[in-house]
Amino acid sequence: MFTGLIEEVGTIRNIKRGTKSCVLTVGCKEILKGTKVGDSIATNGVCLTVTELGSDYYTVDVMPETLDRSSLGQLQTGSRVNTERAMAADGRFGGHIVSGHIDGTGTIRDVRRDGNAVWYTIQAPEPILQLIVEKGSIAIDGISLTVARVDHVSFSVSIIPHTLQETALAFKRAGDIVNLENDCIGKYVAKLIGAEEEDKAGKGMTREFLQRYGF
């Protein structure tokens, strides 16, 4: 589990591409403190397992499912990526609950400066937009952010200077693809509501059914 507070911006040093998968080598420093092989590091919001460690890099395998659902397949040598170690049990929860299992990708449609802030408007698929609420949380490339606006085709976030300084979002431009993870609490609520509707339609195990048979 992660919090969406980026610890370090790493740099892609090498990409070893297979037929459907790849191996990424990420150059970094601070993120390696206390890290060991087998640990999880969120890389641009995707939870990946460390397979090799050096003094200034880590290596991860990226499977076909991850490449299909994320923007990792578009990375190139020299690309900047957000990194975060899994949350320690005694750590502060400064962002929101981020699993590192992204729901899909979005496309940056507009980047606009507004005083000391920068607005990013991101077009996203309908299933993702349905779970986004104004003033709710969303993880963009692993960054915990607050949704400022949302409509039927896109949503917007307003980024403070500190976030731009500490993350790779500053390198993103209109047309770039970003990884998106909905708030997991919202996903569970939507799932439960859907199950309740099925029960009302007689497609599931209802309270009335249990009472009828003595439970």
mmCIF file of N, CA and C in Angstrom, residues 7-14 24-33 35 41-43 50 52-60 79-85:
data_model
loop_
_atom_site.group_PDB
_atom_site.id
_atom_site.type_symbol
_atom_site.label_atom_id
_atom_site.label_comp_id
_atom_site.label_asym_id
_atom_site.label_seq_id
_atom_site.Cartn_x
_atom_site.Cartn_y
_atom_site.Cartn_z
ATOM 1 N N GLU A 7 8.405 10.114 -3.253
ATOM 2 C CA GLU A 7 9.637 10.262 -2.482
ATOM 3 C C GLU A 7 10.813 10.740 -3.328
ATOM 4 N N GLU A 8 10.839 10.324 -4.600
ATOM 5 C CA GLU A 8 11.958 10.702 -5.464
ATOM 6 C C GLU A 8 11.567 10.549 -6.926
ATOM 7 N N VAL A 9 12.063 11.432 -7.760
ATOM 8 C CA VAL A 9 11.893 11.294 -9.210
ATOM 9 C C VAL A 9 13.107 10.533 -9.742
ATOM 10 N N GLY A 10 12.856 9.342 -10.275
ATOM 11 C CA GLY A 10 13.929 8.541 -10.835
ATOM 12 C C GLY A 10 14.028 8.722 -12.343
ATOM 13 N N THR A 11 15.057 8.127 -12.927
ATOM 14 C CA THR A 11 15.284 8.221 -14.373
ATOM 15 C C THR A 11 15.436 6.819 -14.957
ATOM 16 N N ILE A 12 14.733 6.563 -16.043
ATOM 17 C CA ILE A 12 14.853 5.264 -16.711
ATOM 18 C C ILE A 12 16.233 5.175 -17.360
ATOM 19 N N ARG A 13 17.036 4.203 -16.893
ATOM 20 C CA ARG A 13 18.384 4.029 -17.432
ATOM 21 C C ARG A 13 18.432 3.010 -18.561
ATOM 22 N N ASN A 14 17.594 1.994 -18.441
ATOM 23 C CA ASN A 14 17.639 0.948 -19.459
ATOM 24 C C ASN A 14 16.281 0.271 -19.531
ATOM 25 N N LEU A 24 12.682 -2.945 -16.537
ATOM 26 C CA LEU A 24 13.079 -1.541 -16.389
ATOM 27 C C LEU A 24 14.187 -1.410 -15.360
ATOM 28 N N THR A 25 15.155 -0.588 -15.686
ATOM 29 C CA THR A 25 16.182 -0.213 -14.716
ATOM 30 C C THR A 25 16.013 1.269 -14.429
ATOM 31 N N VAL A 26 15.786 1.594 -13.155
ATOM 32 C CA VAL A 26 15.481 2.956 -12.737
ATOM 33 C C VAL A 26 16.629 3.513 -11.900
ATOM 34 N N GLY A 27 17.216 4.615 -12.360
ATOM 35 C CA GLY A 27 18.266 5.277 -11.609
ATOM 36 C C GLY A 27 17.672 6.148 -10.515
ATOM 37 N N CYS A 28 18.208 6.035 -9.310
ATOM 38 C CA CYS A 28 17.691 6.791 -8.176
ATOM 39 C C CYS A 28 18.698 6.694 -7.034
ATOM 40 N N LYS A 29 18.335 7.262 -5.875
ATOM 41 C CA LYS A 29 19.243 7.215 -4.736
ATOM 42 C C LYS A 29 18.484 7.089 -3.419
ATOM 43 N N GLU A 30 17.674 8.118 -3.111
ATOM 44 C CA GLU A 30 16.986 8.161 -1.821
ATOM 45 C C GLU A 30 16.039 6.986 -1.637
ATOM 46 N N ILE A 31 15.380 6.571 -2.715
ATOM 47 C CA ILE A 31 14.377 5.521 -2.636
ATOM 48 C C ILE A 31 14.974 4.179 -2.257
ATOM 49 N N LEU A 32 16.280 4.036 -2.401
ATOM 50 C CA LEU A 32 16.941 2.760 -2.141
ATOM 51 C C LEU A 32 17.239 2.528 -0.670
ATOM 52 N N LYS A 33 17.150 3.558 0.157
ATOM 53 C CA LYS A 33 17.465 3.425 1.576
ATOM 54 C C LYS A 33 16.473 2.479 2.246
ATOM 55 N N THR A 35 15.658 -0.389 1.218
ATOM 56 C CA THR A 35 14.982 -1.241 0.235
ATOM 57 C C THR A 35 15.785 -2.510 -0.002
ATOM 58 N N ILE A 41 7.964 -1.088 -5.054
ATOM 59 C CA ILE A 41 8.147 0.342 -5.308
ATOM 60 C C ILE A 41 7.124 0.753 -6.363
ATOM 61 N N ALA A 42 6.333 1.767 -6.042
ATOM 62 C CA ALA A 42 5.392 2.308 -7.025
ATOM 63 C C ALA A 42 6.189 3.157 -8.009
ATOM 64 N N THR A 43 6.130 2.781 -9.280
ATOM 65 C CA THR A 43 6.860 3.471 -10.339
ATOM 66 C C THR A 43 5.842 4.076 -11.288
ATOM 67 N N VAL A 50 10.872 -5.211 -6.795
ATOM 68 C CA VAL A 50 12.305 -5.033 -7.055
ATOM 69 C C VAL A 50 12.965 -6.393 -7.245
ATOM 70 N N GLU A 52 16.334 -6.518 -8.605
ATOM 71 C CA GLU A 52 17.787 -6.304 -8.496
ATOM 72 C C GLU A 52 18.034 -4.906 -7.948
ATOM 73 N N LEU A 53 19.065 -4.799 -7.136
ATOM 74 C CA LEU A 53 19.420 -3.508 -6.534
ATOM 75 C C LEU A 53 20.891 -3.208 -6.757
ATOM 76 N N GLY A 54 21.193 -1.937 -7.023
ATOM 77 C CA GLY A 54 22.560 -1.476 -7.073
ATOM 78 C C GLY A 54 22.702 -0.294 -6.145
ATOM 79 N N SER A 55 23.840 0.345 -6.158
ATOM 80 C CA SER A 55 24.042 1.495 -5.276
ATOM 81 C C SER A 55 23.225 2.708 -5.707
ATOM 82 N N ASP A 56 22.846 2.750 -6.982
ATOM 83 C CA ASP A 56 22.088 3.891 -7.474
ATOM 84 C C ASP A 56 21.027 3.500 -8.503
ATOM 85 N N TYR A 57 20.471 2.288 -8.370
ATOM 86 C CA TYR A 57 19.417 1.867 -9.302
ATOM 87 C C TYR A 57 18.643 0.690 -8.716
ATOM 88 N N TYR A 58 17.463 0.452 -9.270
ATOM 89 C CA TYR A 58 16.730 -0.788 -9.017
ATOM 90 C C TYR A 58 16.146 -1.285 -10.337
ATOM 91 N N THR A 59 15.892 -2.578 -10.407
ATOM 92 C CA THR A 59 15.364 -3.206 -11.610
ATOM 93 C C THR A 59 14.044 -3.897 -11.283
ATOM 94 N N VAL A 60 13.088 -3.802 -12.208
ATOM 95 C CA VAL A 60 11.776 -4.429 -12.022
ATOM 96 C C VAL A 60 11.335 -5.091 -13.315
ATOM 97 N N SER A 79 13.482 8.855 -19.523
ATOM 98 C CA SER A 79 12.187 9.296 -18.999
ATOM 99 C C SER A 79 12.255 9.438 -17.477
ATOM 100 N N ARG A 80 11.575 10.451 -16.967
ATOM 101 C CA ARG A 80 11.493 10.653 -15.515
ATOM 102 C C ARG A 80 10.272 9.927 -14.981
ATOM 103 N N VAL A 81 10.428 9.279 -13.826
ATOM 104 C CA VAL A 81 9.318 8.533 -13.232
ATOM 105 C C VAL A 81 9.205 8.847 -11.742
ATOM 106 N N ASN A 82 7.974 8.864 -11.249
ATOM 107 C CA ASN A 82 7.722 9.052 -9.822
ATOM 108 C C ASN A 82 7.943 7.731 -9.096
ATOM 109 N N THR A 83 8.599 7.785 -7.936
ATOM 110 C CA THR A 83 8.827 6.563 -7.166
ATOM 111 C C THR A 83 8.404 6.763 -5.716
ATOM 112 N N GLU A 84 7.856 5.696 -5.144
ATOM 113 C CA GLU A 84 7.466 5.699 -3.730
ATOM 114 C C GLU A 84 7.581 4.283 -3.187
ATOM 115 N N ARG A 85 8.235 4.150 -2.028
ATOM 116 C CA ARG A 85 8.280 2.859 -1.362
ATOM 117 C C ARG A 85 6.939 2.573 -0.690
#
